[in-house]
Coordinates of C-alpha atoms in Angstrom, one line a residue:
Chain W
M1 CA -45.8 -34.9 -29.9
E2 CA -48.9 -33.1 -29.0
I3 CA -51.2 -31.5 -31.6
Y4 CA -54.3 -29.5 -31.0
L5 CA -57.3 -30.8 -32.8
P6 CA -59.2 -27.7 -34.0
I7 CA -62.7 -29.1 -34.1
A8 CA -62.5 -31.7 -31.3
D9 CA -61.0 -28.8 -29.3
L10 CA -58.5 -30.8 -27.4
P11 CA -54.8 -31.7 -27.6
V12 CA -53.9 -35.3 -28.5
N13 CA -50.7 -37.2 -29.0
V14 CA -50.1 -37.5 -32.8
F15 CA -48.5 -40.9 -32.4
L16 CA -51.3 -42.3 -30.3
V17 CA -53.9 -41.4 -32.9
F18 CA -51.6 -42.5 -35.8
F19 CA -51.1 -45.9 -34.0
M20 CA -54.8 -46.2 -33.5
G21 CA -55.3 -45.6 -37.3
L22 CA -52.6 -48.2 -38.0
A23 CA -54.1 -50.8 -35.7
V24 CA -57.6 -50.4 -36.9
G25 CA -56.4 -50.3 -40.5
F26 CA -54.5 -53.6 -39.9
I27 CA -57.6 -55.2 -38.6
S28 CA -59.8 -53.8 -41.4
G29 CA -57.3 -55.0 -44.0
M30 CA -57.1 -58.4 -42.5
F31 CA -60.8 -59.0 -42.3
G32 CA -61.8 -56.8 -45.3
V33 CA -64.0 -54.5 -43.2
G34 CA -64.0 -50.7 -43.0
G35 CA -63.1 -50.6 -39.4
G36 CA -65.3 -47.6 -38.5
F37 CA -67.1 -49.7 -35.8
L38 CA -63.7 -49.9 -34.0
M39 CA -62.3 -46.5 -34.9
T40 CA -65.3 -44.4 -33.6
P41 CA -65.4 -46.1 -30.2
L42 CA -61.6 -45.8 -29.8
L43 CA -61.8 -42.0 -30.4
I44 CA -64.7 -41.7 -27.9
F45 CA -62.7 -43.6 -25.3
I46 CA -59.7 -41.2 -25.7
G47 CA -62.0 -38.3 -24.9
I48 CA -63.2 -37.0 -28.3
S49 CA -66.8 -36.2 -28.2
P50 CA -69.0 -38.8 -29.9
A51 CA -70.4 -36.3 -32.4
V52 CA -66.9 -35.3 -33.6
A53 CA -65.7 -38.9 -33.6
V54 CA -68.6 -40.0 -35.9
A55 CA -68.2 -37.1 -38.3
S56 CA -64.4 -37.4 -38.6
V57 CA -64.3 -41.2 -38.9
S58 CA -66.7 -40.8 -41.9
T59 CA -63.8 -39.0 -43.7
H60 CA -61.3 -41.7 -42.7
I61 CA -63.6 -44.4 -44.1
A62 CA -64.1 -42.5 -47.3
A63 CA -60.3 -42.5 -47.8
S64 CA -59.8 -46.2 -47.1
S65 CA -62.8 -47.3 -49.2
F66 CA -61.5 -45.1 -52.2
S67 CA -58.2 -47.0 -52.3
G68 CA -60.3 -50.2 -52.1
V69 CA -62.5 -49.1 -55.0
I70 CA -59.5 -48.4 -57.2
A71 CA -58.1 -51.9 -56.5
Y72 CA -61.4 -53.6 -57.3
W73 CA -62.0 -51.3 -60.3
R74 CA -58.7 -52.5 -61.9
R75 CA -59.8 -56.1 -61.5
R76 CA -63.2 -55.2 -63.0
A77 CA -64.8 -56.6 -59.8
I78 CA -67.5 -54.0 -59.5
D79 CA -71.1 -54.2 -60.7
T80 CA -71.7 -50.5 -61.5
A81 CA -75.5 -50.9 -62.1
L82 CA -76.0 -52.7 -58.8
A83 CA -73.9 -50.0 -57.1
L84 CA -76.0 -47.2 -58.6
M85 CA -79.2 -48.9 -57.3
L86 CA -77.7 -49.2 -53.8
L87 CA -76.6 -45.6 -54.0
A88 CA -80.1 -44.3 -54.7
G89 CA -81.2 -45.6 -51.3
G90 CA -77.8 -44.8 -49.7
I91 CA -77.8 -41.1 -50.4
V92 CA -81.4 -40.7 -49.0
G93 CA -80.4 -42.8 -46.0
T94 CA -77.4 -40.6 -45.3
T95 CA -79.4 -37.4 -45.6
M96 CA -82.0 -38.7 -43.2
G97 CA -79.2 -40.0 -40.8
V98 CA -77.4 -36.6 -40.7
W99 CA -80.8 -34.9 -40.2
L100 CA -81.6 -37.1 -37.2
F101 CA -78.1 -36.7 -35.9
S102 CA -78.6 -32.9 -35.9
Q103 CA -82.0 -33.2 -34.2
L104 CA -80.7 -35.5 -31.5
R105 CA -77.7 -33.2 -30.9
A106 CA -80.1 -30.2 -30.5
V107 CA -82.0 -32.0 -27.7
G108 CA -78.9 -33.3 -26.0
Q109 CA -79.6 -37.0 -26.7
L110 CA -77.0 -37.7 -29.4
D111 CA -74.4 -39.3 -27.2
L112 CA -77.0 -41.6 -25.6
V113 CA -78.2 -42.8 -29.0
I114 CA -74.7 -43.3 -30.3
G115 CA -73.8 -45.3 -27.1
L116 CA -77.0 -47.4 -27.3
S117 CA -76.5 -48.1 -31.0
Y118 CA -72.9 -49.2 -30.5
L119 CA -73.9 -51.4 -27.6
T120 CA -76.6 -53.1 -29.7
L121 CA -74.5 -53.4 -32.8
L122 CA -71.2 -54.5 -31.3
G123 CA -72.9 -56.8 -28.8
T124 CA -74.8 -58.6 -31.5
V125 CA -72.0 -58.8 -34.0
G126 CA -69.4 -59.8 -31.4
L127 CA -71.6 -62.6 -30.1
M128 CA -72.3 -63.9 -33.6
M129 CA -68.6 -63.8 -34.5
I130 CA -67.6 -65.7 -31.4
A131 CA -70.3 -68.3 -31.9
E132 CA -69.4 -68.7 -35.6
S133 CA -65.7 -69.1 -35.0
V134 CA -66.1 -71.5 -32.1
R135 CA -68.2 -73.7 -34.3
A136 CA -65.6 -73.5 -37.1
I137 CA -62.8 -74.3 -34.6
S138 CA -64.6 -77.3 -33.2
R139 CA -65.4 -78.6 -36.7
A140 CA -61.7 -78.2 -37.7
R141 CA -60.7 -80.2 -34.5
Q142 CA -63.1 -83.0 -35.5
G143 CA -61.6 -83.1 -38.9
K144 CA -64.8 -82.2 -40.8
P145 CA -64.6 -80.0 -43.9
A146 CA -65.6 -76.4 -43.6
E147 CA -69.3 -75.8 -43.9
I148 CA -70.3 -74.3 -47.2
R149 CA -73.2 -72.0 -46.9
R150 CA -75.5 -71.9 -49.8
P151 CA -77.4 -68.8 -50.7
G152 CA -80.9 -69.0 -49.3
S153 CA -83.7 -70.6 -51.3
H154 CA -86.4 -68.6 -52.9
M155 CA -87.5 -65.8 -50.5
W156 CA -90.5 -63.5 -50.6
I157 CA -88.0 -60.7 -51.4
H158 CA -87.5 -62.2 -54.8
G159 CA -91.2 -61.9 -55.5
L160 CA -91.1 -58.0 -55.3
P161 CA -91.8 -56.0 -58.4
I162 CA -89.6 -53.6 -60.5
K163 CA -87.1 -56.3 -61.4
L164 CA -83.9 -55.5 -63.2
R165 CA -81.2 -57.6 -64.7
F166 CA -77.7 -57.0 -63.4
K167 CA -75.4 -58.3 -66.1
Q168 CA -72.1 -58.4 -64.2
S169 CA -73.6 -60.1 -61.1
K170 CA -75.8 -62.3 -63.3
I171 CA -78.8 -61.8 -61.1
Y172 CA -82.4 -60.7 -61.9
V173 CA -83.8 -59.0 -58.8
S174 CA -86.2 -56.4 -57.6
V175 CA -84.6 -53.0 -57.0
I176 CA -86.8 -52.4 -53.9
P177 CA -84.7 -54.5 -51.5
L178 CA -81.6 -52.8 -53.0
W179 CA -83.0 -49.4 -52.2
V180 CA -83.9 -50.5 -48.7
I181 CA -80.5 -52.0 -48.0
G182 CA -78.7 -48.9 -49.3
F183 CA -81.0 -46.7 -47.2
V184 CA -80.4 -48.6 -44.0
I185 CA -76.6 -48.7 -44.5
G186 CA -76.5 -44.9 -45.3
F187 CA -78.7 -44.1 -42.3
I188 CA -76.9 -46.0 -39.6
G189 CA -73.6 -45.0 -41.2
A190 CA -74.3 -41.3 -40.8
I191 CA -75.4 -41.7 -37.2
M192 CA -72.7 -44.2 -36.0
G193 CA -69.7 -43.3 -38.2
I194 CA -69.4 -46.7 -39.9
G195 CA -69.2 -47.8 -43.5
G196 CA -71.4 -50.7 -42.8
G197 CA -69.5 -53.2 -45.0
F198 CA -69.7 -55.9 -42.4
L199 CA -73.5 -55.7 -42.6
L200 CA -73.8 -54.9 -46.3
V201 CA -71.6 -57.8 -47.6
P202 CA -73.6 -60.6 -45.9
A203 CA -76.9 -58.9 -46.9
L204 CA -75.9 -58.8 -50.6
I205 CA -74.6 -62.4 -50.6
Y206 CA -77.4 -64.1 -48.6
I207 CA -80.4 -62.0 -49.5
M208 CA -79.6 -60.7 -53.0
R209 CA -77.4 -63.6 -54.0
V210 CA -74.7 -61.3 -55.4
P211 CA -71.7 -63.4 -56.4
T212 CA -68.8 -63.1 -53.9
G213 CA -66.4 -62.0 -56.7
V214 CA -68.1 -58.6 -57.1
V215 CA -69.7 -58.1 -53.7
I216 CA -66.9 -56.4 -51.9
G217 CA -65.9 -54.0 -54.7
T218 CA -69.6 -53.1 -55.2
S219 CA -70.2 -52.5 -51.5
M220 CA -67.1 -50.4 -51.3
I221 CA -68.7 -48.0 -53.8
L222 CA -71.7 -47.6 -51.5
T223 CA -69.4 -47.1 -48.5
L224 CA -67.3 -44.5 -50.4
V225 CA -70.2 -42.4 -51.6
T226 CA -72.3 -42.6 -48.4
M227 CA -69.3 -41.7 -46.2
A228 CA -68.1 -38.9 -48.5
S229 CA -71.6 -37.4 -48.5
A230 CA -71.9 -37.9 -44.7
T231 CA -68.6 -36.0 -44.3
L232 CA -69.9 -33.2 -46.6
M233 CA -73.3 -33.0 -44.8
H234 CA -71.8 -33.2 -41.2
A235 CA -69.4 -30.4 -42.2
A236 CA -72.0 -28.2 -43.8
T237 CA -74.7 -28.6 -41.1
N238 CA -73.1 -29.5 -37.8
H239 CA -69.5 -28.2 -38.3
L240 CA -68.1 -31.3 -36.6
V241 CA -65.6 -32.8 -39.1
D242 CA -62.1 -32.5 -37.7
A243 CA -59.9 -32.6 -40.8
V244 CA -56.6 -32.8 -38.8
L245 CA -57.9 -35.8 -36.9
A246 CA -59.2 -37.4 -40.0
L247 CA -55.9 -36.9 -41.9
I248 CA -53.9 -38.6 -39.1
L249 CA -56.4 -41.5 -39.0
M250 CA -56.5 -42.0 -42.7
V251 CA -52.8 -42.0 -43.2
G252 CA -52.4 -44.6 -40.4
G253 CA -55.4 -46.5 -41.7
V254 CA -54.3 -46.9 -45.3
I255 CA -50.8 -48.1 -44.2
G256 CA -52.2 -50.5 -41.6
A257 CA -54.6 -51.9 -44.1
Q258 CA -51.8 -52.9 -46.5
F259 CA -50.0 -54.9 -43.8
G260 CA -53.3 -56.3 -42.5
A261 CA -54.3 -57.6 -46.0
R262 CA -50.9 -59.4 -46.3
A263 CA -51.1 -60.9 -42.9
G264 CA -54.7 -61.9 -43.5
Q265 CA -53.6 -64.1 -46.4
K266 CA -51.2 -66.1 -44.2
I267 CA -52.9 -66.6 -40.9
R268 CA -55.6 -69.1 -40.1
G269 CA -59.0 -67.4 -39.9
E270 CA -60.9 -69.1 -37.1
Q271 CA -58.8 -68.2 -34.1
L272 CA -58.4 -64.7 -35.4
R273 CA -62.1 -64.3 -36.0
L274 CA -62.6 -65.5 -32.4
L275 CA -60.2 -62.8 -31.2
L276 CA -61.8 -60.1 -33.2
G277 CA -65.2 -61.2 -31.9
I278 CA -64.0 -61.0 -28.3
L279 CA -62.5 -57.5 -29.0
V280 CA -65.8 -56.3 -30.6
L281 CA -67.8 -57.6 -27.7
L282 CA -65.5 -55.9 -25.1
V283 CA -65.8 -52.6 -26.9
G284 CA -69.6 -53.1 -26.8
L285 CA -69.4 -53.9 -23.1
R286 CA -67.4 -50.7 -22.5
F287 CA -70.4 -48.7 -23.9
A288 CA -72.7 -50.6 -21.6
I289 CA -70.6 -49.7 -18.6
D290 CA -70.5 -46.1 -19.5
L291 CA -74.3 -46.0 -19.8
V292 CA -75.0 -47.9 -16.6
I293 CA -72.5 -46.5 -14.0
R294 CA -73.2 -43.2 -12.3
P295 CA -71.2 -40.5 -14.0
D296 CA -68.9 -38.4 -11.7
E297 CA -70.4 -35.2 -13.1
L298 CA -74.2 -35.2 -13.7
F299 CA -74.2 -31.8 -15.3
S300 CA -72.9 -30.7 -18.6
L301 CA -72.6 -27.4 -20.4
R302 CA -73.0 -26.7 -24.1
V303 CA -72.7 -23.3 -25.8
E304 CA -75.6 -22.7 -28.2
G305 CA -75.2 -21.6 -31.8
Q306 CA -71.7 -22.8 -32.4
Chain E
M1 CA -91.1 26.3 -16.9
R2 CA -89.9 23.6 -19.2
I3 CA -86.6 25.3 -19.7
S4 CA -86.0 25.7 -16.0
A5 CA -86.7 21.9 -15.5
L6 CA -84.2 21.1 -18.1
V7 CA -81.6 23.3 -16.5
I8 CA -82.2 21.7 -13.1
A9 CA -81.9 18.2 -14.7
L10 CA -78.7 19.2 -16.4
A11 CA -77.2 20.6 -13.2
V12 CA -78.1 17.4 -11.3
A13 CA -76.6 15.2 -14.1
I14 CA -73.3 17.3 -14.0
A15 CA -73.2 17.1 -10.2
A16 CA -73.6 13.3 -10.4
A17 CA -71.1 12.8 -13.1
S18 CA -68.3 14.8 -11.6
P19 CA -68.6 15.0 -7.8
A20 CA -66.5 17.7 -6.4
A21 CA -63.2 16.7 -5.1
A22 CA -63.3 12.9 -5.6
E23 CA -60.6 10.4 -6.4
R24 CA -60.0 9.5 -10.0
L25 CA -59.0 6.1 -11.3
V26 CA -56.3 5.7 -14.0
F27 CA -55.2 2.3 -15.2
A28 CA -53.5 0.6 -18.1
L29 CA -53.3 -3.0 -19.4
S30 CA -50.1 -4.7 -20.4
S31 CA -51.8 -5.6 -23.7
H32 CA -55.2 -5.0 -25.3
R33 CA -54.9 -7.8 -27.7
V34 CA -54.0 -11.4 -26.8
L35 CA -53.0 -13.7 -29.6
I36 CA -53.7 -17.4 -29.0
N37 CA -51.8 -19.9 -31.1
S38 CA -51.6 -23.7 -31.1
S39 CA -49.1 -23.8 -28.3
F40 CA -51.0 -21.4 -26.2
A41 CA -51.3 -22.6 -22.6
G42 CA -53.0 -19.6 -21.2
A43 CA -51.8 -16.0 -20.5
E44 CA -51.5 -13.5 -17.8
L45 CA -52.3 -9.9 -18.5
V46 CA -51.1 -7.3 -16.0
L47 CA -53.2 -4.3 -15.1
F48 CA -51.5 -1.3 -13.4
G49 CA -53.5 1.5 -11.9
T50 CA -53.3 4.5 -9.6
V51 CA -55.8 6.3 -7.5
E52 CA -55.4 10.1 -8.2
P53 CA -56.3 12.1 -5.1
N54 CA -57.7 14.8 -7.4
G55 CA -57.9 17.4 -4.7
T56 CA -59.1 15.2 -1.9
V57 CA -57.2 15.1 1.4
R58 CA -57.6 12.0 3.5
Q59 CA -55.6 10.6 6.4
N60 CA -54.3 7.1 5.4
P61 CA -57.2 6.1 3.3
S62 CA -57.6 2.3 2.8
Y63 CA -58.8 2.0 -0.7
D64 CA -60.3 -1.2 -2.1
I65 CA -60.2 -2.2 -5.8
V66 CA -62.4 -4.5 -7.7
V67 CA -61.4 -5.6 -11.2
T68 CA -64.1 -7.3 -13.1
V69 CA -63.3 -8.9 -16.5
T70 CA -66.3 -10.0 -18.5
G71 CA -65.9 -12.1 -21.6
P72 CA -68.2 -12.2 -24.7
R73 CA -71.9 -13.2 -24.0
Q74 CA -73.3 -16.5 -25.1
D75 CA -76.2 -18.8 -24.6
V76 CA -75.3 -22.0 -22.6
V77 CA -77.5 -25.0 -22.1
T78 CA -76.9 -26.8 -18.8
R79 CA -78.1 -30.4 -18.8
Q80 CA -78.6 -32.8 -15.9
K81 CA -78.3 -36.5 -16.2
E82 CA -80.8 -38.8 -14.5
R83 CA -81.2 -42.5 -14.3
V84 CA -83.9 -43.8 -16.6
V85 CA -84.5 -47.6 -16.6
G86 CA -80.9 -48.3 -15.4
I87 CA -79.1 -46.0 -17.8
W88 CA -77.9 -42.4 -17.3
V89 CA -79.5 -40.0 -19.8
N90 CA -79.7 -36.2 -20.1
A91 CA -83.1 -35.3 -18.6
D92 CA -83.7 -31.7 -17.4
S93 CA -82.0 -28.7 -18.9
R94 CA -81.8 -24.9 -18.5
T95 CA -80.5 -22.3 -20.8
F96 CA -78.5 -19.4 -19.5
T97 CA -78.9 -16.6 -22.0
D98 CA -76.3 -13.9 -22.6
S99 CA -74.1 -15.4 -19.9
P100 CA -70.4 -14.2 -19.9
A101 CA -68.1 -16.8 -21.4
Y102 CA -65.4 -15.5 -19.0
L103 CA -65.8 -13.8 -15.7
A104 CA -63.0 -12.9 -13.4
V105 CA -63.4 -10.8 -10.2
L106 CA -60.1 -9.7 -8.7
T107 CA -60.0 -7.9 -5.4
N108 CA -57.5 -6.9 -2.8
K109 CA -59.4 -8.6 0.0
E110 CA -62.6 -10.7 0.6
I111 CA -65.4 -9.3 -1.5
D112 CA -67.8 -9.3 1.5
A113 CA -65.4 -7.0 3.4
I114 CA -65.4 -4.4 0.7
A115 CA -68.9 -3.2 0.7
S116 CA -72.4 -4.2 2.1
Q117 CA -74.3 -7.1 0.5
E118 CA -76.7 -4.6 -1.0
T119 CA -74.1 -2.5 -2.7
L120 CA -72.3 -5.6 -4.0
R121 CA -75.5 -6.9 -5.5
R122 CA -76.5 -3.5 -7.0
Q123 CA -73.0 -3.1 -8.5
Q124 CA -73.0 -6.8 -9.5
I125 CA -69.6 -7.5 -7.8
G126 CA -68.6 -11.1 -7.4
I127 CA -69.7 -14.2 -9.4
D128 CA -72.7 -14.8 -7.0
N129 CA -73.9 -11.3 -7.5
T130 CA -73.6 -11.3 -11.3
V131 CA -77.0 -11.6 -13.0
I132 CA -76.9 -14.7 -15.2
S133 CA -80.5 -15.1 -16.4
G134 CA -81.9 -18.5 -16.8
D135 CA -85.3 -19.5 -18.2
S136 CA -86.9 -18.0 -15.1
G137 CA -84.6 -15.0 -14.7
G138 CA -83.2 -13.3 -11.7
V139 CA -80.5 -14.4 -9.2
V140 CA -81.5 -17.6 -7.4
N141 CA -78.5 -18.9 -5.6
N142 CA -79.9 -22.2 -4.5
D143 CA -80.9 -23.3 -8.0
P144 CA -79.0 -26.5 -8.8
F145 CA -78.6 -25.6 -12.5
R146 CA -77.1 -22.2 -11.7
A147 CA -74.8 -23.9 -9.1
A148 CA -73.7 -26.5 -11.6
F149 CA -73.2 -23.9 -14.3
L150 CA -70.9 -21.8 -12.0
R151 CA -69.1 -24.9 -10.7
L152 CA -68.2 -26.2 -14.2
N153 CA -67.1 -22.8 -15.4
R154 CA -64.9 -22.5 -12.3
Q155 CA -63.4 -25.9 -13.0
H156 CA -62.5 -24.8 -16.5
G157 CA -60.8 -21.7 -15.1
L158 CA -63.3 -19.5 -17.0
Y159 CA -65.0 -18.1 -13.9
R160 CA -62.7 -17.1 -11.1
E161 CA -62.7 -15.0 -8.0
D162 CA -59.4 -14.0 -6.5
R163 CA -59.3 -12.1 -3.2
K164 CA -55.6 -11.6 -3.6
G165 CA -55.8 -10.7 -7.3
V166 CA -55.2 -7.0 -6.7
T167 CA -52.1 -5.9 -4.7
F168 CA -51.3 -2.4 -3.6
L169 CA -47.7 -1.5 -4.4
T170 CA -48.0 1.9 -2.7
P171 CA -51.2 3.2 -0.9
N172 CA -52.2 4.7 -4.3
L173 CA -50.6 2.3 -6.9
F174 CA -52.1 -1.1 -7.5
R175 CA -51.5 -4.1 -9.8
A176 CA -53.8 -6.9 -10.9
G177 CA -53.0 -10.1 -12.8
I178 CA -55.7 -11.3 -15.2
Q179 CA -55.4 -15.0 -15.9
L180 CA -56.7 -16.2 -19.2
P181 CA -56.9 -20.0 -19.6
A182 CA -56.2 -21.8 -22.9
S183 CA -59.9 -22.3 -23.5
S184 CA -60.7 -18.6 -23.3
P185 CA -63.2 -17.9 -26.1
I186 CA -62.2 -15.3 -28.7
G187 CA -63.9 -11.9 -28.6
I188 CA -64.0 -8.6 -26.8
Y189 CA -63.6 -8.7 -23.0
R190 CA -64.7 -5.8 -20.9
V191 CA -62.4 -4.7 -18.1
E192 CA -64.0 -2.7 -15.3
V193 CA -62.2 -1.3 -12.3
K194 CA -64.1 0.0 -9.3
L195 CA -62.6 2.0 -6.4
F196 CA -64.2 1.7 -3.0
L197 CA -63.5 3.4 0.3
D198 CA -65.2 2.3 3.5
G199 CA -67.9 0.5 1.6
K200 CA -68.7 3.4 -0.8
L201 CA -68.1 3.4 -4.5
L202 CA -65.8 6.4 -5.3
A203 CA -65.0 5.9 -8.9
S204 CA -65.0 3.4 -11.8
Q205 CA -63.3 3.1 -15.1
D206 CA -63.8 0.9 -18.2
S207 CA -61.5 -0.6 -20.8
A208 CA -61.5 -3.6 -23.1
L209 CA -59.2 -6.2 -24.4
E210 CA -59.6 -8.6 -27.3
I211 CA -58.7 -12.2 -27.6
V212 CA -57.7 -13.3 -31.1
K213 CA -56.7 -16.9 -32.1
V214 CA -54.1 -17.3 -34.8
G215 CA -52.3 -20.2 -36.5
F216 CA -53.2 -23.3 -38.6
E217 CA -55.7 -24.8 -36.1
Q218 CA -57.5 -21.5 -35.9
F219 CA -57.6 -21.3 -39.6
V220 CA -59.1 -24.8 -39.8
A221 CA -61.6 -24.1 -37.0
A222 CA -62.7 -20.8 -38.7
A223 CA -63.1 -22.5 -42.1
A224 CA -65.2 -25.2 -40.6
R225 CA -67.4 -22.8 -38.8
D226 CA -67.8 -20.1 -41.5
H227 CA -67.6 -22.1 -44.7
G228 CA -68.9 -25.5 -43.7
F229 CA -69.7 -26.7 -47.2
L230 CA -66.4 -25.7 -48.8
Y231 CA -64.6 -27.1 -45.8
G232 CA -66.5 -30.4 -46.2
L233 CA -65.6 -30.4 -49.9
A234 CA -61.9 -29.8 -49.1
T235 CA -62.0 -32.6 -46.5
V236 CA -63.5 -35.1 -48.9
T237 CA -60.9 -34.1 -51.5
L238 CA -58.2 -34.8 -49.0
A239 CA -59.7 -38.2 -48.2
I240 CA -59.9 -39.1 -52.0
M241 CA -56.3 -38.0 -52.5
T242 CA -55.1 -40.0 -49.6
G243 CA -57.0 -43.1 -50.8
W244 CA -55.7 -42.6 -54.3
L245 CA -52.2 -42.2 -53.1
A246 CA -52.4 -45.4 -51.0
A247 CA -53.8 -47.3 -54.0
V248 CA -50.8 -46.1 -56.2
V249 CA -48.1 -46.6 -53.6
F250 CA -49.3 -50.0 -52.5
R251 CA -50.3 -51.3 -55.9
R252 CA -49.9 -55.1 -55.8
D253 CA -50.8 -56.1 -59.4

């Protein structure tokens, strides 16, 4: 069944897009990540312009993170004060990100920057995941117990001023690194169409020593608010949010996430992480190929003032 | 003195406007309003016209008809990719200002055979003779940006020349099919019909048609374009509702 996407301005098969939402939702539920870093590239590969893909996936992530926030809220696994501090930086980062997005679009370099950012991000994350899971698999083969990572020892970050006590997380830290982390996540999220959970969670655990019990719920609040405001800003300034596309994706995404979460509890992690790592690396390589090979058509047209 | 000059000017103007005993063009479009909905795959409008002798007597005249349909004007940036340190990036660009979004030139034979190059250029007949002003202005046919602009528009079916687009049903009655692709932008399209005989312009006549998009998709697109902030709010609300619904439906505890 073909449907015409009003903003992306092209017809797509509803079931293809729905299945993509389902598949990415499954993976995101299984690994507890937002999935934007897979969803946006997939949309670009089926021919949706990178700008529309980024803006519409923001909406999709807002939906999936909201259902996550509700689940963690019920379990009281959210540190509200910590989330507010992250949000202070996150909103500023999102605003700056959307601003840069518009500027890059006006000079015709947005697609290039999105491609390069994905190549860098997916290449790095994919390699790290492969390396980590290969280590874990070989340890398991040798019969050694899983390595327990300890939060880093005293870092210079903990010497920064404006310290606050976060009761739920039981940490006493400076708010400056929290603002910076929120800013960075909001900024790259707005440009790349990712929630940034897979960067935010390790940063909070290893740098800020947030206990693992509250870290995912708290990071989902940041994802929800930055992605919802990115949607709003992309819609108001660039008119690029495709609500029809976003709706199909989010329905597929939330359903897939439920099955993914159930499957994730049953299946051994290492092999799966290795597979995901390879998948992420391949998507990154695809961006590299698109950037390096000579395009069939060197010229492109864009109507001004739309 | 001044009055006599005015009278002469007026007389000249009347003479130019209504040359004695010349053919007159009459034509009609099958529709002046094209509605585009979500299943729209393009449309064909039919134009019928006649050449009224209007008092002229000619032995088997071979009339030539040129139908030019010009879409709404817009500014278009044409960008060229170049290789920079191994990757392809948009480098040079040119903006074509007030260029027609749609341009169809339909004739009953090769454009070059209808009139002299000079006449064609003066009357702006044919895509190559249509003034599309870039940053530097003027018609420069060997400019790579102009060439790419025309080529891409031809590929999208928005610019077309059809030397069999006009057919004479009788020596005086003609028919033209105007093809509108699915991507035709909305707006007012000018339809101009010109009558030639032996390379000379005898008459010309103007009309217009409007392309209007309707349906759900168009409603969404218009809302996104005209009320960006409200549209964004609605989209975020939609996302929140979907997320909430998922949390309720799939509640596990």
